[in-house]
Structure formats: C-alpha cells, structure tokens
Amino acid sequence: MVIQKRLDYGYSGYQVPPMPQFPKSAKKKRSVRKKADENQMCPIDLLATIAGKLLSDNENSTLSPYCINETSKDVVKQEAFCTKVPIKTEAFDQQSCNNTVLDPEVIEKQISCGPDEHSQASGATNSGPASLSVKSIISDAIAEDSVILNNGVKIGYPSDATISRCGSTSKSPAFAKAEGEGDGLTRPLDSENQIPGNGLEINAPEMYSLEDPMYLDAKHLALVSSDSSAEVPACRNHFPCNSPLPKPESGIENVVHRDDDDNSSGCSHPSSTITNKACRPQCIGDHGVRKLSMKYRKAAPNMMKYDRVSNYDIETKAVLRSKKICYTRQRTQRSYFKRRRLIERCMISASNRGFFSEDISSLCEKNSIKIEAHDPHRTSLEAKGASPTRIGQSSSYNSVKLSIKSFKVPELFIEIPENATVGSLKRTVMETVTAILKGGLRVGVVLQGKKVRDDSKTLCQVGISSSEKLDSLGFTLEPVPTQTQPPPSLKRSGDPRLLCLDEAVQPLARIPPLDLSIGEASEVTPQPVLTSCPESDHDSVHSRTDASSLDKANANKLALVTVPPISVEALTVAPVPKPRRPEHVQRRIRRPFSVAEVEALVQAVEKLGTGRWRDVKLQAFDSAKHRTYVDLKDKWKTLVHTARISPQQRRGEPVPQELLDRVLSAQAYWSQQQAKLHHIKSSSAAEAETTSCLLL
DNA sequence: ATTAGGG
DNA sequence: CCCTAAT
C-alpha cells in the first residue's frame, strides 16, 4: 500500500499586501516505504523505528518556530505591487506591511504497507492482511512531517494568492473579487473548502469526523480582544470622503458641522468606546521611516480599519529611538496611558464549529487577520489503479494503493492583529501547526462516513481493499486522547461537537505556550528565521519602495514581536498579557482641508484672531472631531505660507485666491494687533518696572 | 488644556 | 501632522 500524503497550507488574510511569493521549495519526500522495503521491516518495526525517531526528535529538540531553513535557491520574484490605498492619502508604505505571500508547502509522504503486514499480529489471514495499523503508519508519516515542519517548512500563501492591503488592487483576480465582500479577508478562490468571509484557512475540507478536533477555546481568546472590536463596524469598503463643508450660512458658527470622514468611513467614532480604541488596528502608513519622535499622538479618530502599524515600523522606531533620545518619562507615560492603543493580540484558537460559524464574522469585523483551519478533515483518497499487486494475484500480495492528496490540519483558529507582520503570522501559523502536530496526532480512518475504530481489523475486513471503491475512504487527524480523558466511547454522544470540546482541548491545552520574548532584548536580536527567508521580502519590497535599508534591517526583528500562541490553559489562568508595546501608535491620517474648511477657518480667524485657536475650533470646527485647534493653527500657518508663495509652488487642492488674500490680510491685521498688544504689555511692564525703580 | 513654534 | 516647551 502506498499512501501519499501532502500537507497543504492555504492561506489568505485580510489586508495583507501582495508580495512576491516564495519559491516553492523542493518537495520533501521521505519514503518510508523504501525503508520498509529495504529493511524488510514489518509495520510494527517500522512504526517503532519511526516513533522512536520522532520521540527523540521532538522531545530533545526545542520547538523551533522558525523552522525555515530551506534553501530557497530559486527565489521567484513576483511583480506584485501594492497600490495606494484609496482611502489613505498618505503613500502606502509597502515595506511596512512586510507583505508576504505564502506559498503552500507540500509535503508528500509515501507509505508502504507491503506484504510484510502479514507478520503483523493482526490475525489477518485473508487477502487484506494489512490491519488498521495503517493508522499508525499514516500517523507516523504525519509525525515525521511534523518533524519536517519543525525543521524546514515554510508556510506560505498559495502561489496565486496575492493579497493586497486595504482594498488595494491585487494582482490576483480572485482577490480582487473577494475584496468586495467586505470581510476584508481575501483569499484565493481555488480552495473549495473555504468559508467566505473568513481569514486564512488551512485546507478546510468539509468532511471531518468530529471525533477529536483540536480545540482551543476561542472564547477565552476572544476575551482578549473581542468586545472591543465588536463595536467597530466594518468599514473597510467605505472610503472616507471629505465631504465638503457647508458654507456658513450665518456667521461662522459651526461651519464644520460634522466629522463626515468619521461617519462616512463607517467607523464608529473613537470616543464611542474605549475598547474600540484600545483594539484599534494600527496604521502603518508611510511611517516606516518616520522619525521616532512622532510616534505618539493622540487618539486618531477613525482610522481603525484602514491602517496598520507593522511591527516593522515599530522596530524601526525602536532603532530610531536610539538616534533621537528625546523621550521623557513623563511623555512616555502620557503616551502610554492617555493614548490608548491597539492591544496587541495574537490569539490562536480552535473551536467547535458552533463558535466558528458564529464568531468568525464578528472576528472579521475586528479587523484581525484570521487563520482558520476547519475541522480535521478527512483527506481525499484516490484509488490508484497502478497497484502492482492486483486482485488476481496471490492474496498475500494484495495491496491497496491509496493516495492522500492532502491532509488537513485539524481545526485551527488563529487571530492575529493586523499590525502584526506577515512574518509573525507565518510563525504563528507554524507554531500552531507545529504545536498541534507535536501535541500528538493520530490518524482516524473514515470509511463511508463511519469511523473505523477497530485497529485490529484488517483492511480487507473493514472493506479497504484494492477491489473496493475507495472513494469513501478518508483519514482524519485527531488529537491523541490524553490519559485523563475517559475513553472516547464514554463521551460519545449524539452530537459530535461535544467530542470536539472534550477531546480536543486537552491536547492543545497541554502544549506549553511558546515563550517568545517580546521584550526589548529580543527586539534587537534578529532571529534566524527571518534571515533565512528574507530574500523575497527584501527584494520585492525594496524593489518597489523607497524604504530605507534601515527598514529592511529592522524587518528581521519583526517576528519577535509576535505574541506566542496562547494555550487555553494560559488564557484561563494567566491574565491577558499587557501590551508591552504601546508604541504601536499611528500617525493620524492626513486629511487635507477642503476649501470649505479653509473658508470656515479664515472666517473664524478673521473674527477671532490668530491667537485663539481654541475659540476658532469651537466656533467653526466644533463638530469636526478630527480637527484640533492645533490642526487649525497649523493649517493657518500653512495657509499663510501658501498665500505667500507663488501659485506654481502650491500643491494640493487649490485654494481660491480670494481666500488666500483674506488670509494674508487677516494675518497682517492680527499680527499687528498682537504686536500692539505686546508692545503695550511690554511698555506697561517697563513702565511698571520704571515705577518700581523709581519707588526704590 | 492651550498656545506658539519648530520639524 | 507631529512634538515640545511654555503657559
């Protein structure tokens, strides 16, 4: 029997900018059959051998989340460009997104259950001697793949999955299509098993005997972030339009009535909820090379959906910080406490379907990149007619040739902040998958929809033979039941989902959370994982952005920012880790003043003068939440400057000359008044001083 | 919190 | 727009 197994990882994510796909690495092939054939091992021996190897490998080797050490010799650059996000006026920093397209890594494994199965203590005597120890063989094969995963598998987007950010156009038509769905989670459409509106999926087949799905209580995880975002309406597909301000009809009061941008964007106002802000996605924008000192800012009104801050940016800032040490503790604290930032979250969960179907959508609204793998799936099997041993042959040599097209990763749910880097996403997925694999998987055999539980039966006995139609044969990946668990039979009830909960949680829960330091120290320590696979990132990004080399250097540190997968245990016991990096601040989105706004401003300044910006704000921009008095002051400054330069030098939306003239006159007038005032003051002061001197 | 000014 | 210093 030859079983080919592949692990396919499909991925798609929300607002992940396109990037050149990684080259498909050479398929890893480990032929167990060869071993078996050469050594004439019986399956048990084979299993023992493999198991021993796996045990030693897995136990002794530290779990390497950065298991990317493949030699990607042929890096294929993809001309994937991320177009400017329409809703942002700032140039989109491609690099800051650390965009990545992951390509599926395919692992194939061949397993042979040859005639040696005879020697197995299965008591089989008929033509199908191979007992259901095939489960073990498959499981071992998978486990071996887990080793592979630990050592050399890159998780990637499907090769055709070019994902764009924030509604930017993608090279992939499929994605362009999907972008209209509003979930923001685009993905390739070639995966028939994907559920619309969700994020990344890892081969979500529909068939799964919910025997032992991996389960992480997503609800625990949801506690970290959810409520917040629940209030954040989806607004990805809305473009904030700077609706022209109504002309002042009477006076200048409240010329700017509303913050139309906020509303039109569909984003709730930042003040609506605290958690809203707290979990607001960060904007990276074009700040990859921004100076550090601009990091903090007041809560930005309504950018929650459109922008992202990449860890990359953070890192850059961190480095820049050393260049410009200008932060006082007071400032830092103020920034920390007063400016609520996105709580960095990275949650990984697997859950029963109930949760998924219900919560995915809401999670999508939370603007998180989600990775979902559905239930452990039955893999599709193909009966191969090329079996060397046919029915007519001696029964002792009858064998079944199966081809498992792909094994689905057990149900897996990952939520990761959208400001996380793709690199960290990859790592997270990898860690999760690895954790699942390492946590113990077993293979279940499903035949005609029924789970074959009796491992002692022969394939022939259960109906798996070369003469049988194998269409209905499937395999599942299931968590290995733990000792504390009662026998599955006791827990089996009518609803298989109950089993999901019972059986799946524990295997994952016992997986120790990966302790990935996100502290300062680790920030500065590039990890091998990124150095091993940055070529595509660097090249691609660099080729089409003007990001500095510093950015590139910092990109390597991004993965370190990733929050480690959170086990159920950790979630239930440990408090939500405090966001250590409140610096995930984004620059406010640039919102050019419309002519109407300029007019309102001019009118207000004409009336109130240039030194009463708060009053100006209250009078003319009271309802424009995104315009602070500082903004107005700055705008006036620029207006004055604009009015003084030649029209050819002006940029942006042209301001009527009439307004500019008024600006100049008002500026002249009020500066004169100010000078007078100052003069009076100083003279009076001098007078007073003189008086006092005289008195002395 | 505002204002003023540099970046 | 951001950041800071000075009110």
mmCIF file of C-alpha atoms in Angstrom, chain A residues 35-202:
data_model
loop_
_atom_site.group_PDB
_atom_site.id
_atom_site.type_symbol
_atom_site.label_atom_id
_atom_site.label_comp_id
_atom_site.label_asym_id
_atom_site.label_seq_id
_atom_site.Cartn_x
_atom_site.Cartn_y
_atom_site.Cartn_z
ATOM 1 C CA LYS A 35 12.960 1.841 4.468
ATOM 2 C CA ALA A 36 10.438 -0.822 4.829
ATOM 3 C CA ASP A 37 11.351 -2.428 1.618
ATOM 4 C CA GLU A 38 14.997 -2.304 2.135
ATOM 5 C CA ASN A 39 14.981 -3.414 5.652
ATOM 6 C CA GLN A 40 12.127 -5.747 5.298
ATOM 7 C CA MET A 41 10.638 -4.232 8.284
ATOM 8 C CA CYS A 42 7.310 -5.236 9.440
ATOM 9 C CA PRO A 43 4.973 -2.401 10.141
ATOM 10 C CA ILE A 44 5.410 -2.673 13.811
ATOM 11 C CA ASP A 45 9.099 -2.423 13.499
ATOM 12 C CA LEU A 46 8.700 0.383 11.166
ATOM 13 C CA LEU A 47 6.408 2.157 13.491
ATOM 14 C CA ALA A 48 8.653 1.577 16.376
ATOM 15 C CA THR A 49 11.528 2.940 14.455
ATOM 16 C CA ILE A 50 9.729 5.978 13.331
ATOM 17 C CA ALA A 51 8.155 6.542 16.637
ATOM 18 C CA GLY A 52 11.461 6.345 18.342
ATOM 19 C CA LYS A 53 12.929 8.763 15.962
ATOM 20 C CA LEU A 54 10.082 11.088 16.331
ATOM 21 C CA LEU A 55 10.122 10.914 20.031
ATOM 22 C CA SER A 56 13.744 11.658 20.213
ATOM 23 C CA ASP A 57 13.473 14.355 17.702
ATOM 24 C CA ASN A 58 10.529 16.001 19.193
ATOM 25 C CA GLU A 59 11.479 15.633 22.745
ATOM 26 C CA ASN A 60 15.013 16.699 22.525
ATOM 27 C CA SER A 61 14.782 19.369 20.040
ATOM 28 C CA THR A 62 13.365 22.596 21.065
ATOM 29 C CA LEU A 63 10.382 23.528 19.190
ATOM 30 C CA SER A 64 11.590 25.707 16.523
ATOM 31 C CA PRO A 65 9.038 28.141 15.402
ATOM 32 C CA TYR A 66 11.435 29.499 12.982
ATOM 33 C CA CYS A 67 11.660 26.410 11.110
ATOM 34 C CA ILE A 68 12.589 27.915 7.890
ATOM 35 C CA ASN A 69 15.875 26.839 6.750
ATOM 36 C CA GLU A 70 15.139 25.684 3.402
ATOM 37 C CA THR A 71 17.442 26.583 0.729
ATOM 38 C CA SER A 72 15.370 28.676 -1.462
ATOM 39 C CA LYS A 73 17.664 28.704 -4.314
ATOM 40 C CA ASP A 74 15.309 29.878 -6.875
ATOM 41 C CA VAL A 75 13.675 32.819 -5.458
ATOM 42 C CA VAL A 76 10.979 33.855 -7.736
ATOM 43 C CA LYS A 77 10.192 37.421 -7.619
ATOM 44 C CA GLN A 78 6.714 38.313 -8.314
ATOM 45 C CA GLU A 79 5.911 41.632 -9.642
ATOM 46 C CA ALA A 80 3.327 42.304 -7.100
ATOM 47 C CA PHE A 81 2.725 45.854 -6.372
ATOM 48 C CA CYS A 82 0.614 47.221 -3.727
ATOM 49 C CA THR A 83 -1.315 50.063 -4.982
ATOM 50 C CA LYS A 84 -2.096 53.013 -2.995
ATOM 51 C CA VAL A 85 -4.904 52.639 -0.693
ATOM 52 C CA PRO A 86 -7.581 54.883 -1.869
ATOM 53 C CA ILE A 87 -8.753 55.850 1.481
ATOM 54 C CA LYS A 88 -5.454 56.992 2.576
ATOM 55 C CA THR A 89 -3.865 59.969 1.175
ATOM 56 C CA GLU A 90 -0.566 59.031 2.505
ATOM 57 C CA ALA A 91 1.592 56.913 0.451
ATOM 58 C CA PHE A 92 1.371 53.434 1.470
ATOM 59 C CA ASP A 93 4.494 52.011 2.715
ATOM 60 C CA GLN A 94 4.816 48.726 1.187
ATOM 61 C CA GLN A 95 7.626 47.675 3.274
ATOM 62 C CA SER A 96 5.958 48.440 6.453
ATOM 63 C CA CYS A 97 3.461 45.845 5.747
ATOM 64 C CA ASN A 98 6.096 43.307 5.398
ATOM 65 C CA ASN A 99 3.821 41.790 2.989
ATOM 66 C CA THR A 100 4.186 38.271 2.225
ATOM 67 C CA VAL A 101 2.644 35.789 0.078
ATOM 68 C CA LEU A 102 2.996 32.444 1.410
ATOM 69 C CA ASP A 103 3.017 29.656 -0.881
ATOM 70 C CA PRO A 104 1.809 26.303 0.023
ATOM 71 C CA GLU A 105 4.277 23.901 1.151
ATOM 72 C CA VAL A 106 3.615 20.492 0.090
ATOM 73 C CA ILE A 107 4.923 17.589 1.796
ATOM 74 C CA GLU A 108 4.480 14.296 0.359
ATOM 75 C CA LYS A 109 4.967 11.155 2.031
ATOM 76 C CA GLN A 110 4.735 7.759 0.801
ATOM 77 C CA ILE A 111 3.863 4.976 2.990
ATOM 78 C CA SER A 112 4.013 1.481 2.118
ATOM 79 C CA CYS A 113 2.275 -1.285 3.774
ATOM 80 C CA GLY A 114 3.552 -4.165 1.959
ATOM 81 C CA PRO A 115 3.087 -7.834 2.270
ATOM 82 C CA ASP A 116 5.090 -7.649 5.379
ATOM 83 C CA GLU A 117 1.918 -6.836 7.061
ATOM 84 C CA HIS A 118 1.458 -10.475 7.224
ATOM 85 C CA SER A 119 3.773 -10.703 10.038
ATOM 86 C CA GLN A 120 1.781 -8.339 11.989
ATOM 87 C CA ALA A 121 -0.103 -9.678 14.892
ATOM 88 C CA SER A 122 -3.352 -8.756 13.439
ATOM 89 C CA GLY A 123 -4.585 -12.171 12.976
ATOM 90 C CA ALA A 124 -5.405 -11.359 9.472
ATOM 91 C CA THR A 125 -5.369 -14.212 7.172
ATOM 92 C CA ASN A 126 -7.201 -13.177 4.165
ATOM 93 C CA SER A 127 -6.289 -11.183 1.210
ATOM 94 C CA GLY A 128 -6.174 -7.932 3.035
ATOM 95 C CA PRO A 129 -3.659 -8.624 5.665
ATOM 96 C CA ALA A 130 -2.760 -5.104 6.406
ATOM 97 C CA SER A 131 -4.500 -4.273 9.558
ATOM 98 C CA LEU A 132 -5.655 -0.904 10.510
ATOM 99 C CA SER A 133 -2.277 -0.264 11.801
ATOM 100 C CA VAL A 134 -2.316 1.779 8.709
ATOM 101 C CA LYS A 135 -3.495 4.448 11.001
ATOM 102 C CA SER A 136 -0.306 4.257 12.823
ATOM 103 C CA ILE A 137 1.660 4.304 9.705
ATOM 104 C CA ILE A 138 -0.084 7.319 8.471
ATOM 105 C CA SER A 139 0.203 8.894 11.784
ATOM 106 C CA ASP A 140 3.843 8.268 11.829
ATOM 107 C CA ALA A 141 4.184 9.628 8.433
ATOM 108 C CA ILE A 142 2.443 12.712 9.579
ATOM 109 C CA ALA A 143 4.515 12.907 12.621
ATOM 110 C CA GLU A 144 7.512 12.726 10.523
ATOM 111 C CA ASP A 145 6.138 15.512 8.572
ATOM 112 C CA SER A 146 5.801 17.362 11.731
ATOM 113 C CA VAL A 147 9.452 16.990 12.067
ATOM 114 C CA ILE A 148 9.771 18.360 8.680
ATOM 115 C CA LEU A 149 7.592 21.151 9.660
ATOM 116 C CA ASN A 150 9.767 21.812 12.564
ATOM 117 C CA ASN A 151 12.766 21.950 10.505
ATOM 118 C CA GLY A 152 12.089 23.173 7.156
ATOM 119 C CA VAL A 153 8.677 24.095 6.194
ATOM 120 C CA LYS A 154 7.630 27.454 5.214
ATOM 121 C CA ILE A 155 4.092 28.320 5.468
ATOM 122 C CA GLY A 156 3.032 30.410 2.675
ATOM 123 C CA TYR A 157 0.273 31.805 0.792
ATOM 124 C CA PRO A 158 -0.909 29.920 -2.124
ATOM 125 C CA SER A 159 1.152 30.771 -5.038
ATOM 126 C CA ASP A 160 -1.640 32.548 -6.657
ATOM 127 C CA ALA A 161 -2.702 34.296 -3.600
ATOM 128 C CA THR A 162 -1.565 37.776 -3.864
ATOM 129 C CA ILE A 163 -3.179 39.646 -1.191
ATOM 130 C CA SER A 164 -3.482 43.284 -1.185
ATOM 131 C CA ARG A 165 -3.950 45.635 1.557
ATOM 132 C CA CYS A 166 -6.834 47.747 2.434
ATOM 133 C CA GLY A 167 -8.663 47.300 -0.688
ATOM 134 C CA SER A 168 -5.785 47.993 -2.850
ATOM 135 C CA THR A 169 -5.826 46.183 -6.039
ATOM 136 C CA SER A 170 -4.331 42.865 -6.191
ATOM 137 C CA LYS A 171 -2.736 41.056 -8.933
ATOM 138 C CA SER A 172 -4.853 38.146 -8.295
ATOM 139 C CA PRO A 173 -8.236 38.474 -9.807
ATOM 140 C CA ALA A 174 -9.543 36.154 -7.263
ATOM 141 C CA PHE A 175 -8.569 38.511 -4.592
ATOM 142 C CA ALA A 176 -9.856 41.462 -6.302
ATOM 143 C CA LYS A 177 -13.085 39.693 -6.420
ATOM 144 C CA ALA A 178 -13.083 38.753 -2.862
ATOM 145 C CA GLU A 179 -12.334 42.185 -1.724
ATOM 146 C CA GLY A 180 -15.773 43.299 -2.345
ATOM 147 C CA GLU A 181 -17.154 41.031 0.211
ATOM 148 C CA GLY A 182 -16.448 43.358 2.963
ATOM 149 C CA ASP A 183 -14.850 40.896 5.183
ATOM 150 C CA GLY A 184 -11.555 42.158 4.135
ATOM 151 C CA LEU A 185 -10.257 38.720 4.269
ATOM 152 C CA THR A 186 -9.354 37.886 0.866
ATOM 153 C CA ARG A 187 -8.152 34.639 -0.211
ATOM 154 C CA PRO A 188 -7.773 32.595 -3.213
ATOM 155 C CA LEU A 189 -10.888 31.143 -4.521
ATOM 156 C CA ASP A 190 -9.399 27.978 -5.592
ATOM 157 C CA SER A 191 -9.960 26.437 -2.307
ATOM 158 C CA GLU A 192 -13.274 24.882 -2.445
ATOM 159 C CA ASN A 193 -13.446 24.372 1.204
ATOM 160 C CA GLN A 194 -13.048 27.828 2.313
ATOM 161 C CA ILE A 195 -15.692 29.663 4.033
ATOM 162 C CA PRO A 196 -16.376 33.072 2.738
ATOM 163 C CA GLY A 197 -15.642 35.899 4.932
ATOM 164 C CA ASN A 198 -13.062 34.265 6.956
ATOM 165 C CA GLY A 199 -9.475 34.617 7.038
ATOM 166 C CA LEU A 200 -6.809 32.268 6.418
ATOM 167 C CA GLU A 201 -7.766 28.800 6.072
ATOM 168 C CA ILE A 202 -5.699 25.862 6.179
#
